[in-house]
Short mmCIF file of C-alpha atoms and ligand atoms in Angstrom, two decimals:
data_model
loop_
_atom_site.label_atom_id
_atom_site.label_comp_id
_atom_site.label_asym_id
_atom_site.label_seq_id
_atom_site.Cartn_x
_atom_site.Cartn_y
_atom_site.Cartn_z
CA MET F 1 78.83 92.62 56.79
CA GLY F 2 81.55 95.11 57.34
CA LYS F 3 82.97 97.36 60.00
CA ILE F 4 80.66 99.61 61.97
CA LEU F 5 81.79 102.68 63.93
CA ILE F 6 79.90 103.05 67.17
CA THR F 7 80.11 106.41 68.89
CA GLY F 8 79.36 106.14 72.60
CA GLY F 9 79.94 102.40 72.33
CA ALA F 10 81.11 102.04 75.95
CA GLY F 11 77.74 103.26 77.26
CA TYR F 12 74.56 101.43 78.23
CA ILE F 13 72.91 100.90 74.85
CA GLY F 14 76.26 101.01 73.03
CA THR F 15 77.77 97.99 74.83
CA HIS F 16 74.65 95.91 74.21
CA THR F 17 74.73 96.87 70.54
CA CYS F 18 78.45 95.98 70.31
CA VAL F 19 77.58 92.50 71.59
CA GLU F 20 74.78 91.94 69.09
CA LEU F 21 76.85 93.27 66.18
CA LEU F 22 79.86 91.11 67.06
CA ASN F 23 77.60 88.07 67.51
CA SER F 24 76.10 88.75 64.08
CA GLY F 25 79.52 88.79 62.42
CA TYR F 26 80.15 92.53 62.09
CA GLU F 27 83.47 94.13 63.01
CA VAL F 28 83.23 97.06 65.39
CA ALA F 29 85.20 100.23 66.11
CA VAL F 30 84.21 102.36 69.12
CA ILE F 31 84.89 106.00 69.94
CA ASP F 32 83.98 107.01 73.47
CA ASN F 33 85.45 109.67 75.78
CA LEU F 34 84.29 107.67 78.84
CA SER F 35 82.56 110.76 80.24
CA ASN F 36 79.62 108.59 81.26
CA SER F 37 81.07 105.11 81.10
CA ASP F 38 83.91 102.86 82.16
CA ARG F 39 86.44 101.14 79.90
CA LYS F 40 85.74 97.91 81.76
CA SER F 41 82.41 97.76 79.95
CA LEU F 42 84.25 96.93 76.72
CA GLU F 43 86.29 94.22 78.47
CA ARG F 44 82.95 92.68 79.43
CA VAL F 45 81.84 92.87 75.80
CA LYS F 46 84.92 90.84 74.95
CA GLN F 47 84.16 88.38 77.75
CA ILE F 48 80.66 87.81 76.34
CA THR F 49 81.57 87.58 72.65
CA SER F 50 85.22 86.42 72.68
CA LYS F 51 85.79 89.17 70.12
CA GLU F 52 87.67 92.49 70.25
CA VAL F 53 86.45 95.92 69.26
CA SER F 54 88.91 98.58 68.00
CA PHE F 55 88.60 101.10 70.82
CA TYR F 56 89.50 104.79 70.45
CA GLU F 57 89.30 106.80 73.65
CA GLY F 58 88.38 110.24 72.40
CA ASP F 59 85.78 112.88 71.77
CA ILE F 60 83.43 113.18 68.80
CA LEU F 61 84.20 116.92 68.88
CA ASP F 62 87.82 116.10 67.92
CA SER F 63 88.05 115.99 64.13
CA ASP F 64 91.63 114.65 64.27
CA ILE F 65 90.70 111.45 66.04
CA LEU F 66 87.62 111.02 63.83
CA GLY F 67 89.89 111.33 60.78
CA ARG F 68 92.30 108.79 62.26
CA ILE F 69 89.48 106.29 62.81
CA PHE F 70 88.26 106.57 59.22
CA GLU F 71 91.87 106.32 57.93
CA GLU F 72 92.69 103.24 60.01
CA ASN F 73 89.44 101.31 59.52
CA LYS F 74 87.27 100.67 56.53
CA ILE F 75 84.02 101.89 58.04
CA ASP F 76 80.77 101.01 56.25
CA ALA F 77 78.27 102.71 58.54
CA VAL F 78 78.07 104.63 61.81
CA ILE F 79 75.76 104.06 64.78
CA HIS F 80 75.74 107.34 66.67
CA PHE F 81 75.00 106.97 70.39
CA ALA F 82 77.44 109.49 71.89
CA ALA F 83 75.53 112.28 73.62
CA LEU F 84 74.74 113.84 76.94
CA LYS F 85 71.35 112.55 78.02
CA ALA F 86 70.14 113.88 81.39
CA VAL F 87 67.04 116.02 80.92
CA GLY F 88 67.38 117.96 84.20
CA GLU F 89 71.08 118.64 83.70
CA SER F 90 70.36 119.91 80.19
CA VAL F 91 68.23 122.68 81.68
CA GLU F 92 71.16 123.71 83.93
CA LYS F 93 73.85 123.36 81.26
CA PRO F 94 72.25 123.98 77.86
CA LEU F 95 75.51 125.04 76.20
CA ASP F 96 77.18 121.75 77.09
CA TYR F 97 74.25 119.84 75.61
CA TYR F 98 74.16 121.86 72.40
CA LYS F 99 77.91 121.52 72.04
CA VAL F 100 78.29 117.78 72.58
CA ASN F 101 75.04 116.68 70.97
CA ILE F 102 74.73 119.09 68.07
CA ALA F 103 78.29 120.29 67.38
CA GLY F 104 79.53 116.73 68.06
CA THR F 105 77.09 115.32 65.51
CA LEU F 106 78.16 117.95 62.95
CA GLU F 107 81.83 117.01 63.42
CA LEU F 108 80.94 113.36 62.93
CA LEU F 109 78.82 114.03 59.83
CA ASN F 110 81.61 116.13 58.31
CA ALA F 111 84.10 113.32 58.85
CA MET F 112 81.65 110.80 57.36
CA LYS F 113 81.15 113.03 54.34
CA LYS F 114 84.90 113.45 53.87
CA TYR F 115 85.47 109.69 53.93
CA ASN F 116 82.35 109.00 51.86
CA VAL F 117 80.58 106.98 54.57
CA LYS F 118 76.93 107.87 54.12
CA LYS F 119 75.04 105.41 56.28
CA MET F 120 74.02 106.42 59.78
CA VAL F 121 71.80 105.03 62.51
CA PHE F 122 71.02 107.83 64.94
CA SER F 123 69.81 107.57 68.56
CA SER F 124 66.76 109.75 68.80
CA SER F 125 64.18 109.58 71.56
CA ALA F 126 60.46 109.46 72.17
CA THR F 127 61.01 112.84 73.80
CA VAL F 128 60.74 114.40 70.29
CA TYR F 129 56.96 113.83 70.43
CA GLY F 130 56.80 116.61 73.01
CA VAL F 131 53.80 117.10 75.27
CA ASN F 132 50.94 117.71 72.83
CA ASN F 133 50.63 114.50 70.84
CA PRO F 134 48.32 111.74 72.11
CA ALA F 135 49.80 108.25 72.65
CA PRO F 136 50.31 105.99 70.78
CA TYR F 137 52.93 108.08 69.02
CA LYS F 138 53.30 107.72 65.26
CA GLU F 139 56.39 108.70 63.31
CA ASP F 140 54.60 111.38 61.26
CA MET F 141 53.36 113.37 64.27
CA PRO F 142 54.74 116.92 64.72
CA LEU F 143 57.92 117.13 66.80
CA SER F 144 58.68 119.49 69.66
CA ALA F 145 60.72 119.63 72.84
CA THR F 146 60.41 121.15 76.29
CA ASN F 147 64.06 121.03 77.39
CA PRO F 148 67.50 121.44 75.80
CA TYR F 149 68.16 117.68 75.68
CA GLY F 150 64.96 117.09 73.72
CA THR F 151 65.69 120.10 71.53
CA THR F 152 69.04 118.59 70.52
CA LYS F 153 67.25 115.43 69.34
CA VAL F 154 64.67 117.44 67.35
CA PHE F 155 67.41 119.60 65.80
CA ILE F 156 69.62 116.65 64.87
CA GLU F 157 66.71 114.85 63.24
CA ARG F 158 66.15 118.00 61.18
CA ILE F 159 69.85 118.30 60.31
CA LEU F 160 69.83 114.69 59.08
CA ASP F 161 66.74 115.35 56.94
CA ASP F 162 68.40 118.43 55.42
CA LEU F 163 71.57 116.47 54.76
CA TYR F 164 69.64 113.82 52.83
CA THR F 165 67.81 116.53 50.86
CA SER F 166 71.17 118.01 49.87
CA ASP F 167 72.63 114.64 48.85
CA ASN F 168 70.36 111.69 48.10
CA ASP F 169 73.20 109.23 48.60
CA TRP F 170 72.73 109.31 52.36
CA ALA F 171 70.88 106.49 54.09
CA ILE F 172 69.82 107.46 57.60
CA ALA F 173 67.66 105.76 60.22
CA LYS F 174 66.50 107.93 63.11
CA LEU F 175 65.53 105.53 65.88
CA ARG F 176 63.18 106.97 68.47
CA TYR F 177 63.74 104.89 71.58
CA PHE F 178 61.02 104.62 74.17
CA ASN F 179 62.22 103.57 77.65
CA PRO F 180 65.16 101.15 77.48
CA ILE F 181 65.65 98.98 80.58
CA GLY F 182 66.99 95.48 81.29
CA ALA F 183 70.47 94.16 80.64
CA HIS F 184 72.30 91.38 78.83
CA GLU F 185 71.25 88.02 80.28
CA SER F 186 74.86 87.25 81.29
CA GLY F 187 74.63 90.01 83.92
CA LEU F 188 78.02 91.27 82.73
CA ILE F 189 76.88 94.55 81.15
CA GLY F 190 74.09 96.91 82.15
CA GLU F 191 73.08 100.45 82.95
CA ASN F 192 75.61 102.18 85.19
CA PRO F 193 74.38 105.66 86.13
CA ASN F 194 76.60 108.17 87.91
CA GLY F 195 75.24 109.44 91.22
CA ILE F 196 71.53 109.39 91.97
CA PRO F 197 69.66 107.73 89.09
CA ASN F 198 67.18 109.89 87.18
CA ASN F 199 65.34 106.98 85.62
CA LEU F 200 62.89 104.57 87.18
CA MET F 201 64.54 101.16 86.73
CA PRO F 202 68.04 102.04 88.00
CA PHE F 203 66.39 103.68 90.99
CA ILE F 204 64.35 100.52 91.69
CA THR F 205 67.40 98.25 91.43
CA GLN F 206 69.34 100.53 93.79
CA VAL F 207 66.50 100.28 96.32
CA ALA F 208 66.53 96.49 95.90
CA VAL F 209 70.29 96.28 96.48
CA GLY F 210 70.02 98.51 99.58
CA LYS F 211 71.73 101.63 98.24
CA ARG F 212 68.55 103.73 98.51
CA GLU F 213 65.88 103.44 101.15
CA TYR F 214 62.77 103.87 99.03
CA LEU F 215 61.56 104.79 95.57
CA GLY F 216 59.89 108.19 95.21
CA VAL F 217 56.88 107.74 92.94
CA PHE F 218 56.51 111.00 91.04
CA GLY F 219 52.75 111.54 91.22
CA ASP F 220 49.79 109.20 91.68
CA ASP F 221 47.16 111.58 90.32
CA TYR F 222 47.71 111.30 86.57
CA GLU F 223 44.79 110.31 84.36
CA THR F 224 46.06 106.75 84.01
CA ARG F 225 44.82 103.34 85.22
CA ASP F 226 46.35 103.70 88.68
CA GLY F 227 47.34 107.38 88.68
CA THR F 228 51.07 106.82 88.05
CA GLY F 229 52.95 107.63 84.84
CA VAL F 230 52.74 105.14 81.97
CA ARG F 231 55.70 104.38 79.69
CA ASP F 232 56.68 101.96 76.95
CA TYR F 233 59.59 100.01 78.47
CA ILE F 234 61.74 98.08 76.03
CA HIS F 235 64.44 95.51 76.76
CA VAL F 236 67.85 96.88 75.79
CA VAL F 237 68.72 93.67 73.92
CA ASP F 238 65.59 94.01 71.75
CA LEU F 239 66.53 97.64 71.20
CA SER F 240 70.05 96.65 70.13
CA LEU F 241 68.67 94.10 67.68
CA GLY F 242 66.56 96.92 66.23
CA HIS F 243 69.82 98.71 65.34
CA ILE F 244 71.01 95.71 63.34
CA LYS F 245 67.72 95.61 61.45
CA ALA F 246 68.02 99.35 60.81
CA LEU F 247 71.60 98.91 59.53
CA GLU F 248 70.44 96.17 57.18
CA SER F 249 67.65 98.41 55.89
CA LEU F 250 70.22 101.05 54.92
CA GLU F 251 71.83 98.62 52.45
CA ASN F 252 69.06 99.18 49.94
CA LYS F 253 67.14 102.16 51.19
CA LYS F 254 68.38 105.75 50.95
CA GLY F 255 66.55 108.49 52.78
CA SER F 256 66.18 109.86 56.29
CA GLU F 257 63.54 107.74 58.01
CA ALA F 258 62.29 107.78 61.60
CA TYR F 259 61.26 104.59 63.41
CA ASN F 260 59.79 104.10 66.85
CA LEU F 261 61.53 101.39 68.85
CA GLY F 262 59.20 100.33 71.64
CA THR F 263 56.91 97.44 72.46
CA GLY F 264 53.72 99.41 71.87
CA LYS F 265 52.57 98.58 75.43
CA GLY F 266 52.30 101.00 78.33
CA TYR F 267 53.13 100.08 81.93
CA SER F 268 52.61 102.28 84.98
CA VAL F 269 55.16 102.89 87.73
CA PHE F 270 53.15 100.60 90.02
CA ASP F 271 53.04 97.89 87.29
CA ILE F 272 56.84 97.97 87.14
CA VAL F 273 57.26 97.89 90.91
CA LYS F 274 54.87 94.92 91.19
CA ALA F 275 56.48 93.00 88.32
CA PHE F 276 59.95 93.60 89.79
CA GLU F 277 58.86 92.35 93.23
CA LYS F 278 57.14 89.29 91.77
CA VAL F 279 59.93 88.01 89.51
CA ASN F 280 62.81 88.86 91.82
CA HIS F 281 61.24 88.09 95.22
CA VAL F 282 62.36 91.39 96.74
CA GLU F 283 60.37 94.20 98.29
CA ILE F 284 60.53 97.72 96.85
CA LYS F 285 59.53 100.34 99.42
CA TYR F 286 58.06 103.48 97.88
CA GLU F 287 56.60 106.83 98.82
CA ILE F 288 54.31 109.01 96.78
CA MET F 289 55.97 112.33 95.88
CA PRO F 290 54.85 115.35 93.89
CA ARG F 291 54.86 115.14 90.10
CA ARG F 292 58.26 115.71 88.46
CA ALA F 293 58.41 118.86 86.36
CA GLY F 294 58.09 118.18 82.65
CA ASP F 295 56.67 114.63 83.01
CA ILE F 296 53.70 113.56 80.94
CA ALA F 297 50.97 111.07 81.93
CA GLU F 298 51.60 108.49 79.26
CA SER F 299 53.97 107.71 76.42
CA TYR F 300 53.93 104.62 74.23
CA ALA F 301 54.73 103.79 70.66
CA ASP F 302 52.85 102.83 67.57
CA VAL F 303 55.30 100.17 66.42
CA LYS F 304 53.79 99.24 63.06
CA LYS F 305 56.32 101.12 60.92
CA ALA F 306 59.35 99.35 62.41
CA GLU F 307 57.55 96.00 62.10
CA ARG F 308 56.65 96.65 58.48
CA GLU F 309 59.80 98.32 57.19
CA LEU F 310 62.57 96.99 59.44
CA LYS F 311 61.00 93.56 60.04
CA TRP F 312 61.74 94.11 63.71
CA LYS F 313 59.58 93.56 66.76
CA ALA F 314 60.40 93.57 70.45
CA ASP F 315 60.31 90.10 71.86
CA LYS F 316 61.02 90.31 75.59
CA ASP F 317 58.37 91.11 78.16
CA ILE F 318 58.29 93.18 81.30
CA GLU F 319 59.26 90.21 83.50
CA ASP F 320 62.37 89.57 81.36
CA MET F 321 63.26 93.26 81.73
CA CYS F 322 62.84 93.23 85.53
CA ARG F 323 64.75 89.96 85.94
CA ASP F 324 67.68 91.05 83.78
CA SER F 325 67.94 94.52 85.35
CA TRP F 326 68.16 92.90 88.77
CA ASN F 327 70.59 90.22 87.64
CA TRP F 328 72.97 92.95 86.45
CA GLN F 329 72.58 95.11 89.57
CA LYS F 330 72.93 92.32 92.13
CA ASN F 331 76.04 90.93 90.42
CA ASN F 332 77.52 94.44 90.09
CA PRO F 333 76.26 96.46 93.08
CA ASN F 334 78.77 99.21 92.25
CA GLY F 335 78.48 99.01 88.50
CA TYR F 336 81.86 98.46 86.83
CA LYS F 337 83.81 99.72 89.87
P1 NAD T 1 75.19 106.42 77.95
O1 NAD T 1 75.53 107.69 78.63
O2 NAD T 1 75.32 105.16 78.72
O3 NAD T 1 76.07 106.28 76.62
C1 NAD T 1 76.54 107.40 75.90
C2 NAD T 1 78.03 107.23 75.73
O4 NAD T 1 78.55 108.35 74.99
C3 NAD T 1 78.79 107.19 77.05
O5 NAD T 1 79.64 106.04 77.08
C4 NAD T 1 79.61 108.48 77.06
O6 NAD T 1 80.85 108.32 77.73
C5 NAD T 1 79.77 108.75 75.57
N1 NAD T 1 79.99 110.15 75.24
C6 NAD T 1 79.32 111.24 75.73
N2 NAD T 1 79.81 112.35 75.18
C7 NAD T 1 80.79 111.98 74.31
C8 NAD T 1 81.67 112.70 73.45
N3 NAD T 1 81.63 114.04 73.38
N4 NAD T 1 82.55 112.00 72.71
C9 NAD T 1 82.61 110.64 72.80
N5 NAD T 1 81.82 109.93 73.59
C10 NAD T 1 80.90 110.59 74.35
O7 NAD T 1 73.72 106.58 77.36
P2 NAD T 1 72.76 105.52 76.67
O8 NAD T 1 71.61 105.33 77.58
O9 NAD T 1 73.51 104.36 76.20
O10 NAD T 1 72.23 106.40 75.45
C11 NAD T 1 72.78 106.31 74.16
C12 NAD T 1 72.02 107.25 73.23
O11 NAD T 1 70.64 106.92 73.25
C13 NAD T 1 72.12 108.72 73.60
O12 NAD T 1 72.20 109.47 72.39
C14 NAD T 1 70.80 109.00 74.28
O13 NAD T 1 70.41 110.34 74.15
C15 NAD T 1 69.87 108.09 73.50
N6 NAD T 1 68.65 107.72 74.25
C16 NAD T 1 68.78 107.08 75.45
C17 NAD T 1 67.62 106.75 76.16
C18 NAD T 1 67.71 106.07 77.50
O14 NAD T 1 66.73 106.10 78.25
N7 NAD T 1 68.83 105.45 77.87
C19 NAD T 1 66.35 107.06 75.64
C20 NAD T 1 66.27 107.69 74.40
C21 NAD T 1 67.44 108.02 73.71
N1 UFG T 2 59.60 107.85 87.98
C1 UFG T 2 59.31 107.81 89.33
N2 UFG T 2 60.36 107.84 90.21
C2 UFG T 2 61.66 107.91 89.82
C3 UFG T 2 61.94 107.95 88.44
C4 UFG T 2 60.88 107.93 87.54
O1 UFG T 2 58.15 107.74 89.71
O2 UFG T 2 62.56 107.95 90.68
C5 UFG T 2 58.49 107.78 87.01
C6 UFG T 2 58.39 108.98 86.09
O3 UFG T 2 57.60 109.99 86.67
C7 UFG T 2 57.77 108.37 84.83
C8 UFG T 2 58.33 106.95 84.82
O4 UFG T 2 58.73 106.68 86.16
O5 UFG T 2 56.37 108.29 84.97
C9 UFG T 2 59.54 106.78 83.91
O6 UFG T 2 60.52 107.78 84.23
P1 UFG T 2 61.98 107.73 83.60
O7 UFG T 2 62.73 108.89 84.17
O8 UFG T 2 62.56 106.38 83.76
O9 UFG T 2 61.71 107.92 82.04
P2 UFG T 2 61.07 109.15 81.27
O10 UFG T 2 60.04 108.57 80.36
O11 UFG T 2 60.67 110.24 82.13
O12 UFG T 2 62.36 109.66 80.48
C10 UFG T 2 62.82 108.94 79.37
C11 UFG T 2 64.31 109.19 79.11
C12 UFG T 2 64.54 110.63 78.74
C13 UFG T 2 63.63 111.04 77.64
C14 UFG T 2 62.20 110.75 78.03
C15 UFG T 2 61.20 111.08 76.98
O13 UFG T 2 65.06 108.90 80.26
O14 UFG T 2 65.87 110.73 78.25
O15 UFG T 2 62.07 109.36 78.28
O16 UFG T 2 61.36 110.23 75.91
F1 UFG T 2 63.76 112.37 77.36
#
C-alpha cells in the first residue's frame, strides 16, 4: 500500500480506478487538466468511497506541476491514463496527439526518474495489434497502427521498453485495453463524452435517453456471424481491478510487460443492441450505414497471460455492462452537467 499518482484520473477509466484503489486502501493523487472531464467526477468518487484524493488541476506537459506533485506526496507508482483518445480527431490533429500523448509521457517519465519512482502502469490499447493480426490477439504479436492515436500507443510502448533496457530497475505494465464499457454500479460515475459519441455504447445510451434518434450501424457485411463488427467489451470496473493487480505485480517483477485486458469473448453490434434492449426494456432504433473507415471485422483478446501472471480475470458479463451503462446515463442524462 502506498500513494499512487493517477494521470487523467478525472476521466472515464481514471475515476473508476480511483474508486477501486481507495476501496483497496491505497492513497491517491490525481493530475488532470480537465480537457476531457469535469471536476465533479472526483466529487462523485468521494461520494462513493468517503475518501479524498489529492487533486492537482494541471497538464502532464508542465514539468513544474509534476515536480510539485512528487515533492508534496510520497508517490510509489504511477498509473498513466492522461491522453487524447479520439481516433478520427487524431487524423485531423496529429501534432496535438503526438504532443500530449508522447511528449506528455516523456515529461512524466523524466519526473518519475528524477524522483526515483520507477513503477508505471500504462494505458495502451488493442489498437496496437493493427489490422493484420488474426483475433484472438496475443501479447507477442507484431504491433502496428493505422492512425496517429494508435501510433502514439505503439511508440510509447516502445519508449517504455527502451527505458527498461537502459535501467533494469523499472517495473512497467503496459495494459492493452479492449473495449471498456459499463459504469460503477452506483450510477454516480460513468463515461461522459463531449459532443457526438464516437463509440458504440455511449451512442446507444444516448439513443435510449432520447438525445439521438437512431444508432447508425457501421456495416452489416463483415465476415462475422451477423455481418456487424465484433469486439471484446469489458466492464470498466473489471478493467480498473486489472490495474490494481498490475500494480501488485510490479512489487516483485521488474521489466516492461504487456497484458491484454479483455474478456476473451467477441460480441457483435447487433448482440450489444439486443442485450441492451433485453436487460433495460428499452428499444434502440438503428439504421445500417456504410462501414467506418479504418474499422476491422473483429477484435478480441487472448486473456491467458493476464490470468496467469496478474491473477486477474474479468468477471462481469455483457448484461452487467448494458445495465450499468444505462443506469449511469439515465441518472445523468447530461453527464456531470
Ligand atoms: P478520458 O478522456 O475519459 O480520460 C483521460 C483524462 O486525461 C481526461 O480526464 C482528460 O481531461 C485528461 N487529460 C488529457 N490530456 C491531458 C493532459 N495533457 N494533462 C493532464 N490531463 C490530461 O479517457 P479514458 O477512456 O478514461 O481513457 C484513459 C486512457 O485509456 C487513455 O490513455 C486512452 O487512450 C486509453 N484507452 C481508452 C480506451 C477506451 O475505449 N476508453 C481504449 C483503449 C485505451
Ligand atoms: N459502431 C457502430 N456505430 C457507432 C459506433 C460504433 O456500428 O455509432 C461499431 C463499430 O463499427 C465497431 C463497434 O461498433 O464494430 C465498436 O466501435 P467503437 O467505436 O465503440 O470501438 P472500436 O473498437 O472501433 O474502437 C476502440 C477504441 C479506440 C481504439 C480501438 C481499437 O474506442 O480508441 O478500439 O482498439 F483505437
